[in-house]
Amino acid sequence: MSEVVEKTRKEEAATEFPSAYAPFLPVLDRLSHPMRTALKGHLASLEALFNAVQSRDRHLLGDFEGVGGLTHRGELSRILQSELLLRTEAPMEFLRRLAEHETLYMETERSDPSEKLIFRLIIAAGPELMGHGRIVALAGLIFLARVAHMRKTELHWCFLPNDRVHWHREVSVGSVKKFLKFVAFANPDEADIEAANDIWAQVFKDKNSADMIFQDWIIGAEGRDDTVDHPDILATTSNALALSMDPPGTGEARTGVLDLKRRRASVKRVRLEFPPDVTCVSALNRPFDPIRADLSGKINQLGTTIPTEKGWEPLYFSSNGTGRFIVRFEHFPRGLLFFDRSYLAGREFVHARSQARRDARGKRSFQVNDQTYREPIFIPLPEDAQLAGVHFSKSKSQINVLLQRGKGDNERLVFNHWIEGANMQPPRIKKVTSAHLFAKQRPHAIPFLLTDKLVYGYTTSGQPFTFKWSHALNEPSINILYKEKRILKSDGYFHVTLFEPRTQVQHEGPAGVIGSFNQPGMQLGIGLKKSKWNFPIEPGANFERLRGAAFCPGGTAMSFHPGQWKFYSGGLNIDEMSELDFELPRYERVIAINDDHGSPRLTVYSDPLHGGDGRFQHRWYHGSTDKPTEVRTLYKFGSSSQEIRGLRQLPDNQFAGVALDKNGDPKSLVVLSRQNSQYKKEVITFDEILTDAIEIDAEKMFG
């Protein structure tokens, strides 16, 4: 795994952009790793066009001041004398250099003209500019923005054909997102361009004056028919970047040619090489990483409202109740890290552990000072895979993983498990239309699986499904359980499902009561255990509205409205169920609860990301009061509180969250453990764990 970490650092360094693009770093820094990888290569290729773009009409206006550098474009009166010597000594070579634009001219320098130049760019975002072409168009947009910035002028741009044309003044995250999401089923024509220019003239009336000149550009794909009725706009526009894709080769990365046209003439061409298709697809599916702005000092005293969950899965990490952790990384290395507290407890025995690992010959567990420690496991996730579910067994060293892979005709579900000391079995593969089941999954989500005689999981929308196989079947089968209870929330240990009004509920606890709810209800469960607790829930509740949740055996606290919380307990017996409504500041959330015969003790975190002070408190509510009767501060985070995400209770009464790196991946686990009535903080760096981890061969595991 040390090689993986080193590879990560090298790949991050490789995606740095040239200093000339520094003005656009607010956009470039937000790009996802695949998009950065794709764009960096294309921008490097486009640099070969920079002089050709600049020199053609760099100083069309203004008084002549002198001679600057050398250029491949110019007037014959400015041609170098050495070039003229070729005309008499080697006339064919002179003509060849002239035809292929290799002739050298002295570049003229002129004073700052009274007229001002404005770049107007139209991107022909038709069907021929989808896929790979869309990435090239984005690179061309950024390249021309860089040229405009160097010339201290403005760039206005739009994409056609579009019924609602909008001219953008700058290259921003929002405008790029709109462009990448835009879909058109026809190519723009001259009427579309004329209409767009009319809209520009209306919007930018202050720019449409006599002292303004315009340089019109178009970015598009070549290959469409050029007829009298439908002329090719790339051929009729003065300046263009025209893309031609080469035919795809078997197992080879795509290539293409970008043709720079000035005054309707081809000036220079550059070859483009694309990264693997998997990288390009990832770049288009997720061009930007989620925003991770530092909000310190930008929030007023009232704070901001904690947003809704947007998904049922736990994010970043999960723990199953026995001190075993699953951590998900989205960037390099992309995959799942599995480790348990026994490994963390043995970290101080570095030398002895190294010796023991050599003696163990690759086994996952080893002995040091009569104690058993288990090595971490890292399972890479293929670039084309979405995590459909994962299970880290409590009773034995077994990891079950279900992936969704491929698009279109190649969509499939892939299941396999890793067992300590056992040979890897071939994966179980079901070819089925399945991409839509997990398409909207949040980054770093860890959906759990329940495994017994079959695999039981939930789609990204919360719909349950089963994945099972037998020796009698040629391939596995999947069954979407549309009539079963949808999931509302899971923290990796507890999970809550929803059921409809007037559903008769069999309580499986010691009371054995059968009752019925007159309103929608929710059921709280732990893994595959039979004991479950049932509570009412407000109509229309779903994870799209959920703002926070905390669980304990027999109790739950949830918020569906800013600052308003409801606590339920005693769900084994409807007649003895208790509830409590209470309010919290909008920047506070409940991360743990404890039920003491209907009187809850809440653990509340004041979230600095939304205006809180990082305080971590116990609050007791006795009787039916909605105000705490006792408050005790357990810990207050310092400056590091801005970095912490996903703080929640672990099943062993510890609390944990993660700190993120610049790419939004977990970089360390922050654990609060109780020691003599006080909580102490421990920071566990994931780089160290990844270095020690045993990496599973993803190709053997998933095919």
XYZ file of C-alpha atoms in Angstrom:
703
model
C 0.000 0.000 0.000
C 2.965 2.370 0.435
C 3.305 2.281 -3.363
C -0.353 3.309 -3.690
C 0.120 6.310 -1.388
C 3.259 7.346 -3.271
C 1.384 6.979 -6.557
C -1.321 9.250 -5.184
C 1.131 12.035 -4.425
C 2.754 11.770 -7.855
C -0.600 11.821 -9.673
C -1.752 14.846 -7.681
C 1.434 16.692 -8.640
C 0.957 15.679 -12.275
C -2.427 17.396 -12.464
C -1.103 20.860 -11.547
C -1.871 23.460 -14.230
C 0.670 25.865 -15.782
C 1.119 29.229 -14.074
C -0.563 30.966 -17.021
C -3.874 29.537 -15.806
C -3.534 30.959 -12.286
C -6.451 33.429 -12.829
C -8.735 30.422 -13.336
C -7.654 28.411 -10.285
C -10.978 29.070 -8.463
C -12.539 26.872 -11.155
C -9.658 24.497 -11.833
C -9.136 23.702 -8.141
C -12.744 22.529 -7.906
C -12.369 20.019 -10.737
C -12.499 16.334 -9.919
C -9.341 14.290 -10.407
C -10.511 12.633 -13.675
C -11.476 15.999 -15.176
C -8.172 17.561 -14.118
C -6.324 14.650 -15.718
C -8.211 15.023 -19.015
C -8.032 18.821 -19.184
C -4.345 19.075 -18.337
C -3.389 16.997 -21.369
C -5.604 18.974 -23.739
C -4.478 22.356 -22.403
C -0.862 21.296 -22.878
C -1.674 20.434 -26.518
C -3.474 23.748 -27.023
C -0.379 25.671 -25.897
C 1.087 24.848 -29.323
C -1.622 27.104 -30.800
C -0.936 30.055 -28.521
C 1.393 31.974 -30.831
C -0.848 31.337 -33.823
C -3.841 32.728 -31.932
C -1.886 35.705 -30.664
C 0.122 36.756 -33.689
C -2.568 36.836 -36.362
C -4.098 40.106 -35.241
C -2.342 40.923 -31.995
C -1.851 44.592 -32.923
C -4.274 45.309 -35.708
C -4.706 48.884 -34.522
C -2.524 51.581 -32.989
C 0.593 53.408 -34.167
C 3.701 51.476 -35.152
C 6.323 51.600 -32.378
C 8.957 49.064 -33.385
C 9.842 45.453 -33.949
C 9.272 42.784 -31.302
C 10.065 39.085 -31.526
C 9.747 36.548 -34.294
C 6.511 35.077 -35.606
C 5.314 32.706 -38.304
C 2.734 35.236 -39.516
C 3.277 38.689 -40.921
C 3.616 40.952 -43.916
C 6.189 40.264 -46.632
C 7.825 43.577 -45.784
C 8.703 42.108 -42.366
C 10.159 38.809 -43.588
C 13.674 37.982 -42.372
C 16.520 38.554 -44.785
C 17.689 34.967 -44.288
C 14.336 33.758 -45.572
C 14.666 35.951 -48.662
C 18.069 34.409 -49.293
C 16.342 31.042 -49.697
C 14.198 32.523 -52.471
C 17.241 32.750 -54.733
C 19.408 29.912 -53.389
C 16.709 27.270 -52.712
C 13.400 28.445 -54.173
C 11.554 25.136 -53.591
C 12.506 25.136 -49.897
C 11.385 28.773 -49.683
C 7.990 27.879 -51.154
C 7.651 24.852 -48.868
C 8.367 26.913 -45.736
C 5.950 29.575 -46.941
C 3.177 27.041 -47.605
C 3.625 25.245 -44.294
C 3.838 28.476 -42.265
C 7.447 27.928 -41.223
C 8.685 31.235 -42.622
C 9.912 33.679 -39.973
C 8.749 37.309 -39.814
C 9.615 40.195 -37.533
C 6.662 40.919 -35.291
C 5.532 44.534 -35.240
C 4.734 46.335 -31.998
C 2.104 49.054 -31.871
C 0.847 51.460 -29.258
C -2.257 50.774 -27.218
C -5.091 51.506 -29.645
C -8.135 53.563 -28.800
C -10.336 50.672 -29.909
C -10.972 47.831 -27.447
C -11.190 44.171 -28.401
C -13.822 41.717 -27.119
C -13.789 37.984 -27.698
C -17.178 36.436 -28.483
C -17.199 32.656 -28.372
C -19.983 30.276 -29.424
C -19.700 26.572 -28.653
C -21.593 24.404 -31.139
C -22.775 21.904 -28.520
C -24.652 19.611 -30.874
C -24.690 15.797 -30.842
C -21.275 15.647 -32.530
C -19.699 17.414 -29.550
C -20.861 14.946 -26.917
C -18.585 12.665 -24.921
C -14.903 13.240 -25.671
C -15.726 16.345 -27.676
C -17.340 18.016 -24.673
C -14.048 17.779 -22.744
C -12.120 19.260 -25.683
C -14.643 22.107 -25.921
C -14.150 22.877 -22.230
C -10.380 22.911 -22.743
C -10.824 25.255 -25.708
C -13.030 27.555 -23.640
C -10.450 27.789 -20.853
C -7.640 28.251 -23.388
C -9.386 31.157 -25.125
C -10.242 32.664 -21.743
C -6.550 32.535 -20.947
C -5.748 34.278 -24.274
C -8.328 36.988 -23.556
C -6.911 37.484 -20.064
C -3.363 37.848 -21.429
C -4.624 40.494 -23.850
C -6.460 42.296 -21.039
C -9.798 41.958 -22.763
C -13.147 40.310 -22.075
C -14.481 36.939 -23.176
C -18.238 36.509 -23.627
C -19.404 33.008 -24.448
C -22.507 30.877 -24.912
C -23.461 27.436 -26.246
C -25.936 26.661 -29.021
C -28.502 25.569 -30.136
C -30.393 26.836 -27.134
C -33.898 28.271 -26.851
C -32.766 30.284 -23.820
C -29.431 31.734 -24.915
C -27.355 33.150 -22.089
C -24.081 34.960 -22.675
C -21.599 34.356 -19.875
C -19.081 37.024 -18.913
C -16.654 34.640 -17.223
C -15.661 31.018 -16.812
C -17.158 29.938 -13.486
C -18.091 26.666 -11.823
C -21.779 27.362 -12.404
C -21.436 28.237 -16.095
C -19.217 25.214 -16.779
C -21.711 22.912 -15.044
C -24.526 24.258 -17.218
C -22.480 23.691 -20.359
C -21.472 20.128 -19.456
C -25.066 19.195 -18.597
C -26.489 20.744 -21.776
C -27.849 18.316 -24.373
C -28.909 19.166 -27.921
C -30.157 16.849 -30.671
C -29.279 19.139 -33.565
C -26.332 21.281 -34.607
C -26.658 25.083 -34.560
C -27.063 26.865 -37.875
C -26.498 30.417 -39.092
C -29.932 31.481 -37.821
C -29.022 30.330 -34.316
C -25.780 32.305 -34.423
C -27.539 35.416 -35.738
C -30.151 35.177 -32.988
C -27.445 34.749 -30.349
C -25.574 37.817 -31.632
C -28.811 39.831 -31.516
C -29.273 38.825 -27.866
C -25.666 39.821 -27.159
C -26.288 43.244 -28.697
C -29.305 43.722 -26.418
C -27.572 42.541 -23.253
C -24.278 44.347 -23.790
C -25.506 47.680 -25.114
C -22.634 49.448 -23.385
C -20.126 47.314 -25.315
C -21.722 47.858 -28.723
C -20.062 51.157 -29.578
C -17.804 52.492 -32.299
C -14.600 52.037 -30.296
C -15.239 48.289 -29.809
C -14.088 45.592 -32.184
C -15.052 41.947 -31.892
C -13.206 38.741 -32.539
C -15.787 36.013 -33.062
C -14.855 32.399 -32.366
C -16.621 29.088 -32.586
C -15.725 25.694 -31.127
C -17.307 22.672 -32.756
C -16.846 19.283 -34.363
C -16.051 18.728 -38.021
C -17.654 16.030 -40.098
C -21.156 17.344 -40.753
C -22.417 17.889 -44.311
C -21.814 21.285 -45.873
C -24.729 22.030 -48.203
C -26.388 25.130 -49.610
C -29.382 24.717 -47.302
C -27.282 23.813 -44.262
C -23.813 25.352 -44.561
C -21.159 24.273 -42.102
C -20.840 27.096 -39.565
C -17.211 26.126 -38.922
C -16.465 26.978 -42.545
C -18.321 30.307 -42.489
C -16.949 31.650 -39.184
C -13.752 33.700 -39.251
C -12.070 31.947 -36.310
C -12.697 28.398 -35.152
C -11.351 25.454 -33.212
C -12.611 22.430 -35.141
C -12.353 18.929 -33.667
C -12.051 15.765 -35.726
C -12.121 12.461 -33.839
C -10.161 9.509 -35.166
C -12.008 6.195 -35.501
C -11.877 4.196 -32.253
C -9.371 1.372 -32.066
C -9.811 -1.889 -30.202
C -8.506 -1.489 -26.671
C -6.808 1.811 -27.504
C -7.341 5.294 -26.093
C -9.180 7.727 -28.378
C -7.275 10.307 -30.415
C -8.257 13.279 -32.523
C -7.100 16.426 -34.309
C -7.905 20.030 -33.404
C -7.710 22.436 -36.321
C -7.146 26.152 -35.680
C -8.828 28.249 -38.356
C -8.207 31.982 -38.722
C -10.098 34.021 -41.317
C -11.663 30.769 -42.603
C -8.246 29.252 -43.363
C -6.594 26.373 -41.571
C -3.581 27.735 -39.724
C -2.306 24.942 -37.523
C -3.341 21.514 -36.322
C -2.521 19.673 -33.112
C -3.063 16.032 -32.256
C -5.025 15.199 -29.124
C -4.647 12.088 -27.012
C -7.399 11.224 -24.574
C -6.999 9.372 -21.278
C -8.754 5.981 -20.972
C -12.502 6.002 -21.596
C -13.144 5.179 -17.940
C -11.420 8.413 -16.917
C -13.327 10.454 -19.515
C -16.682 9.013 -18.415
C -15.837 9.724 -14.767
C -14.829 13.276 -15.696
C -18.166 13.965 -17.412
C -20.261 12.231 -14.737
C -18.580 14.159 -11.947
C -16.658 17.171 -13.275
C -16.403 18.938 -9.916
C -15.721 17.855 -6.367
C -18.159 18.953 -3.627
C -17.435 22.369 -2.166
C -15.383 22.316 1.004
C -15.098 25.970 1.825
C -13.758 27.181 5.171
C -16.716 29.006 6.686
C -14.877 30.347 9.743
C -15.442 34.055 10.229
C -18.116 34.161 7.514
C -21.130 33.132 9.574
C -23.047 35.506 11.779
C -23.898 34.816 15.389
C -27.225 33.213 14.522
C -25.482 30.594 12.385
C -26.885 28.797 9.389
C -29.312 25.922 9.137
C -27.842 22.429 8.962
C -28.842 21.078 5.520
C -30.822 17.924 4.818
C -29.127 14.544 4.564
C -29.831 13.903 0.827
C -29.245 10.177 1.289
C -29.736 7.278 3.673
C -26.178 5.909 3.721
C -23.472 6.884 6.232
C -20.728 8.988 4.692
C -16.942 8.633 4.833
C -16.803 5.812 7.407
C -18.939 3.159 9.049
C -18.589 0.957 12.141
C -20.531 -2.240 12.815
C -20.459 -2.336 16.615
C -17.371 -4.457 17.246
C -14.714 -1.817 16.694
C -14.427 -2.589 12.978
C -14.290 0.316 10.554
C -14.941 0.780 6.835
C -13.568 3.968 5.222
C -14.316 4.975 1.636
C -11.921 6.980 -0.554
C -13.149 8.509 -3.825
C -9.827 9.671 -5.226
C -6.492 7.935 -5.579
C -6.354 5.488 -4.019
C -10.060 4.908 -4.790
C -11.398 2.094 -2.684
C -12.424 0.759 0.725
C -10.205 0.476 3.801
C -11.108 -2.093 6.477
C -9.494 -2.124 9.911
C -10.387 -2.703 13.553
C -9.406 -1.349 16.940
C -7.114 -4.286 17.643
C -4.805 -2.999 14.911
C -4.870 0.522 16.349
C -4.100 -0.814 19.828
C -1.000 -2.551 18.482
C 0.426 0.367 16.537
C 3.099 1.058 19.145
C 4.665 -2.354 18.549
C 6.072 -1.209 15.226
C 9.307 -3.187 15.266
C 7.792 -6.284 16.790
C 4.878 -6.116 14.417
C 7.195 -5.919 11.425
C 9.011 -9.010 12.617
C 5.712 -10.755 13.296
C 4.451 -9.873 9.822
C 7.533 -11.446 8.278
C 6.954 -14.559 10.367
C 3.233 -14.629 9.472
C 4.060 -14.751 5.734
C 1.156 -12.606 4.607
C -1.469 -13.715 7.112
C -3.799 -10.943 8.232
C -3.498 -11.581 12.000
C -0.294 -11.799 14.043
C 0.808 -12.180 17.669
C 2.725 -9.589 19.700
C 3.152 -9.959 23.475
C 0.466 -12.659 23.547
C -2.012 -10.277 21.919
C -3.664 -10.826 18.520
C -3.658 -7.906 16.085
C -5.301 -7.830 12.666
C -3.811 -6.131 9.650
C -5.901 -3.584 7.707
C -7.321 -4.577 4.317
C -7.644 -2.290 1.294
C -9.920 -3.218 -1.619
C -9.547 -0.951 -4.694
C -12.747 0.041 -6.491
C -12.563 -0.020 -10.310
C -13.112 3.345 -12.009
C -16.326 2.165 -13.696
C -17.784 0.732 -10.469
C -20.376 2.113 -8.069
C -20.552 0.630 -4.588
C -23.912 -1.150 -4.231
C -23.234 -2.507 -0.750
C -20.572 -3.739 1.672
C -20.542 -5.919 4.794
C -17.687 -6.339 7.308
C -18.476 -9.487 9.272
C -18.473 -9.278 13.081
C -17.897 -12.943 13.868
C -15.088 -13.743 11.432
C -12.684 -12.082 9.065
C -14.974 -11.864 6.046
C -15.710 -8.923 3.752
C -18.637 -8.973 1.291
C -18.789 -6.409 -1.536
C -21.454 -5.837 -4.191
C -20.650 -3.521 -7.114
C -22.593 -2.112 -10.038
C -20.414 -1.888 -13.141
C -20.703 -0.812 -16.741
C -23.176 1.171 -18.820
C -25.709 0.237 -21.485
C -25.391 -3.325 -22.746
C -22.491 -3.971 -20.370
C -24.351 -3.203 -17.108
C -23.898 -5.857 -14.447
C -23.884 -6.529 -10.718
C -20.744 -8.154 -9.319
C -20.553 -9.824 -5.901
C -17.619 -11.442 -4.141
C -16.247 -11.916 -0.657
C -12.812 -12.042 0.893
C -12.231 -14.509 3.716
C -9.052 -14.623 5.762
C -7.008 -17.705 4.943
C -9.228 -18.780 2.026
C -8.593 -18.696 -1.704
C -10.374 -16.010 -3.683
C -13.432 -17.414 -5.464
C -14.566 -16.210 -8.912
C -17.006 -13.289 -8.674
C -20.736 -13.874 -9.083
C -21.938 -11.708 -11.965
C -25.488 -10.845 -13.009
C -25.902 -8.981 -16.298
C -28.874 -6.725 -15.707
C -29.917 -3.111 -16.248
C -28.796 -1.687 -12.932
C -26.925 1.628 -13.345
C -30.068 3.627 -12.516
C -30.359 1.895 -9.134
C -27.201 3.589 -7.832
C -26.757 6.532 -10.231
C -27.437 9.316 -7.699
C -25.341 7.923 -4.871
C -23.510 10.582 -2.854
C -19.692 10.587 -2.928
C -18.164 8.594 -0.022
C -21.480 6.823 0.714
C -21.168 3.395 2.367
C -24.376 1.397 1.754
C -24.555 -1.655 4.000
C -25.482 -5.223 3.111
C -27.279 -7.765 5.276
C -25.955 -11.227 4.516
C -27.387 -14.555 5.606
C -28.478 -17.126 3.014
C -28.696 -14.291 0.499
C -27.559 -10.680 0.120
C -30.080 -8.045 1.197
C -29.433 -4.384 0.386
C -30.962 -1.061 -0.620
C -30.708 1.049 -3.754
C -29.656 4.693 -3.617
C -33.344 5.694 -3.540
C -33.903 3.406 -0.529
C -35.667 0.522 -2.284
C -34.777 -2.929 -0.865
C -33.482 -5.703 -3.095
C -32.076 -9.219 -2.817
C -29.144 -10.741 -4.681
C -28.916 -14.499 -4.413
C -27.453 -17.520 -6.107
C -27.373 -21.277 -5.876
C -25.505 -24.126 -7.511
C -28.641 -24.928 -9.520
C -28.682 -21.483 -11.158
C -26.373 -20.632 -14.036
C -26.131 -17.063 -12.809
C -27.281 -15.075 -9.763
C -30.687 -13.416 -9.584
C -31.743 -9.982 -8.343
C -35.178 -9.096 -7.060
C -36.313 -5.515 -6.373
C -38.735 -5.680 -3.428
C -41.162 -2.906 -4.293
C -43.662 -3.930 -1.594
C -41.091 -4.018 1.213
C -40.252 -1.165 3.580
C -37.969 1.531 2.155
C -35.014 2.676 4.215
C -34.897 6.117 5.819
C -31.484 6.230 7.492
C -28.543 4.081 8.535
C -25.390 4.827 10.497
C -23.814 1.468 9.690
C -25.089 -0.128 12.922
C -28.709 0.988 13.344
C -31.061 1.343 10.405
C -34.578 2.787 10.111
C -37.181 1.698 7.556
C -40.591 3.184 6.742
C -44.016 1.529 6.600
C -47.434 2.759 5.528
C -50.350 3.948 7.742
C -52.692 1.401 9.362
C -50.102 -1.336 8.963
C -50.443 -4.047 11.583
C -47.097 -4.374 13.322
C -45.890 -7.471 15.135
C -43.575 -6.379 17.949
C -41.022 -9.084 18.437
C -39.764 -8.001 21.838
C -40.599 -9.559 25.169
C -44.020 -7.892 25.334
C -45.123 -9.509 22.065
C -47.732 -6.798 21.459
C -49.616 -6.528 18.170
C -50.769 -2.998 17.404
C -51.589 -0.698 14.535
C -50.495 2.834 13.522
C -52.971 5.386 12.194
C -50.163 7.335 10.539
C -46.934 6.450 8.740
C -44.436 4.637 10.908
C -40.762 3.780 11.102
C -39.014 0.672 12.335
C -35.636 0.773 14.068
C -33.424 -2.309 13.746
C -29.880 -3.546 14.286
C -28.434 -5.765 11.575
C -30.248 -9.092 11.260
C -31.450 -9.142 14.865
C -35.130 -9.965 15.267
C -35.809 -7.366 17.965
C -37.080 -4.187 16.323
C -38.797 -1.055 17.589
C -41.661 0.787 15.884
C -42.509 4.478 16.148
C -44.876 6.892 14.379
C -43.443 9.389 11.924
C -44.885 12.473 10.240
C -46.457 12.070 6.761
C -44.169 12.652 3.824
C -40.986 11.945 5.793
C -38.016 10.767 3.733
C -34.261 11.194 3.726
C -34.567 14.165 1.351
C -36.112 16.067 4.291
C -34.107 14.530 7.134
C -31.801 17.030 8.883
C -30.385 14.777 11.568
C -30.913 11.495 13.389
C -29.525 9.574 16.356
C -30.405 6.120 17.668
C -30.134 3.853 20.677
C -31.756 0.484 21.452
C -35.442 1.325 21.854
C -35.161 5.031 21.053
C -34.651 7.545 18.262
C -34.309 11.321 17.841
C -34.967 12.921 14.445
C -35.331 16.337 12.844
C -37.281 17.103 9.667
C -37.549 20.866 10.252
C -34.789 23.384 11.061
C -34.099 23.349 14.820
C -37.088 21.091 15.655
C -36.476 17.602 17.052
C -38.639 14.733 18.249
C -37.537 11.936 20.586
C -39.322 8.556 20.784
C -38.651 5.680 23.158
C -40.275 2.387 24.167
C -41.168 1.202 20.687
C -41.702 -2.407 21.809
C -45.057 -1.546 23.322
C -47.321 1.057 21.746
C -49.202 1.823 24.982
C -45.985 2.605 26.857
C -44.340 4.636 24.079
C -43.118 8.101 25.150
C -42.212 11.107 23.055
C -40.638 14.506 23.589
C -40.542 17.588 21.337
C -37.644 19.988 21.825
C -35.815 22.717 19.950
C -32.135 23.358 19.316
C -30.294 26.238 17.656
C -30.125 25.638 13.927
C -26.380 25.025 14.021
C -26.654 22.245 16.654
C -27.466 18.612 16.042
C -28.000 15.499 18.109
C -25.335 12.868 17.469
C -26.232 10.364 20.219
C -29.087 9.544 22.614
C -29.557 7.430 25.713
C -32.987 6.436 26.988
C -33.415 6.328 30.773
C -37.035 5.142 31.179
C -38.393 7.796 28.842
C -36.074 10.586 30.033
C -33.516 11.120 27.299
C -29.907 12.134 27.599
C -28.827 13.816 24.390
C -25.303 14.299 23.123
C -25.315 17.553 21.141
C -22.638 18.935 18.832
C -22.436 22.656 18.040
C -21.276 22.477 14.416
C -18.680 25.177 13.528
C -19.453 24.715 9.827
C -22.836 26.316 10.485
C -21.929 28.894 13.134
C -21.420 26.733 16.239
C -18.465 26.821 18.620
C -17.347 23.165 18.390
C -18.750 22.335 21.832
C -19.645 18.728 22.590
C -22.235 18.333 25.411
C -24.496 15.931 27.304
C -27.982 17.330 27.986
C -30.536 15.631 30.245
C -34.299 16.059 29.906
C -36.229 14.828 32.957
C -39.998 14.514 32.976
C -41.947 16.090 30.122
C -39.995 19.351 29.967
C -38.677 20.457 26.577
C -35.744 22.292 28.201
C -32.626 20.493 29.466
C -32.493 20.077 33.252
C -28.742 19.434 33.234
C -25.944 20.301 30.805
C -22.365 19.031 30.893
C -19.633 19.975 28.422
C -17.591 16.926 27.523
C -15.139 18.369 25.023
C -14.558 21.478 22.945
C -12.772 21.180 19.662
C -10.178 23.797 18.805
C -9.227 25.146 15.407
C -9.444 21.640 13.924
C -13.228 21.619 14.325
C -13.623 23.256 10.897
C -12.178 20.135 9.281
C -14.314 17.501 11.048
C -17.159 15.817 9.161
C -19.597 13.057 10.048
C -19.151 13.188 13.838
C -21.301 10.475 15.403
C -21.415 7.911 18.193
C -19.786 4.536 17.842
C -21.530 1.480 19.284
C -18.905 1.221 22.072
C -19.815 4.688 23.470
C -16.960 6.409 21.719
C -17.444 9.235 19.224
C -15.698 9.618 15.892
C -15.530 11.859 12.848
C -13.146 12.347 9.942
C -10.943 15.221 8.785
C -10.752 15.692 5.005
C -7.838 16.437 2.712
C -7.878 18.998 -0.106
C -9.568 16.497 -2.434
C -12.389 15.837 0.026
C -11.162 12.359 0.954
C -10.785 11.285 4.605
C -7.226 11.956 5.792
C -7.609 11.064 9.482
C -10.045 9.569 11.977
C -10.771 11.720 15.033
C -11.878 9.579 18.001
C -13.161 10.825 21.376
C -12.744 8.241 24.148
C -13.875 8.577 27.736
C -11.127 8.486 30.374
C -12.080 9.164 34.014
C -15.261 11.107 33.213
C -13.401 13.195 30.614
C -13.108 12.693 26.879
C -9.708 12.607 25.187
C -9.082 13.121 21.492
C -7.076 10.693 19.377
C -6.185 11.389 15.738
C -5.456 8.383 13.517
C -3.883 9.206 10.140
C -5.163 7.071 7.282
C -1.868 7.323 5.365
C -0.234 5.228 8.086
C -3.006 2.636 7.948
C -2.924 2.510 4.137
C 0.820 1.930 4.264
C 0.299 -1.126 6.505
C -2.756 -2.420 4.667
C -2.835 -5.614 2.623
C -4.162 -4.716 -0.838
C -6.597 -7.175 -2.418
C -6.304 -7.817 -6.147
C -9.372 -6.040 -7.550
C -9.148 -7.878 -10.870
C -9.343 -11.265 -9.158
C -12.114 -10.119 -6.844
C -14.348 -8.338 -9.361
C -13.196 -9.619 -12.732
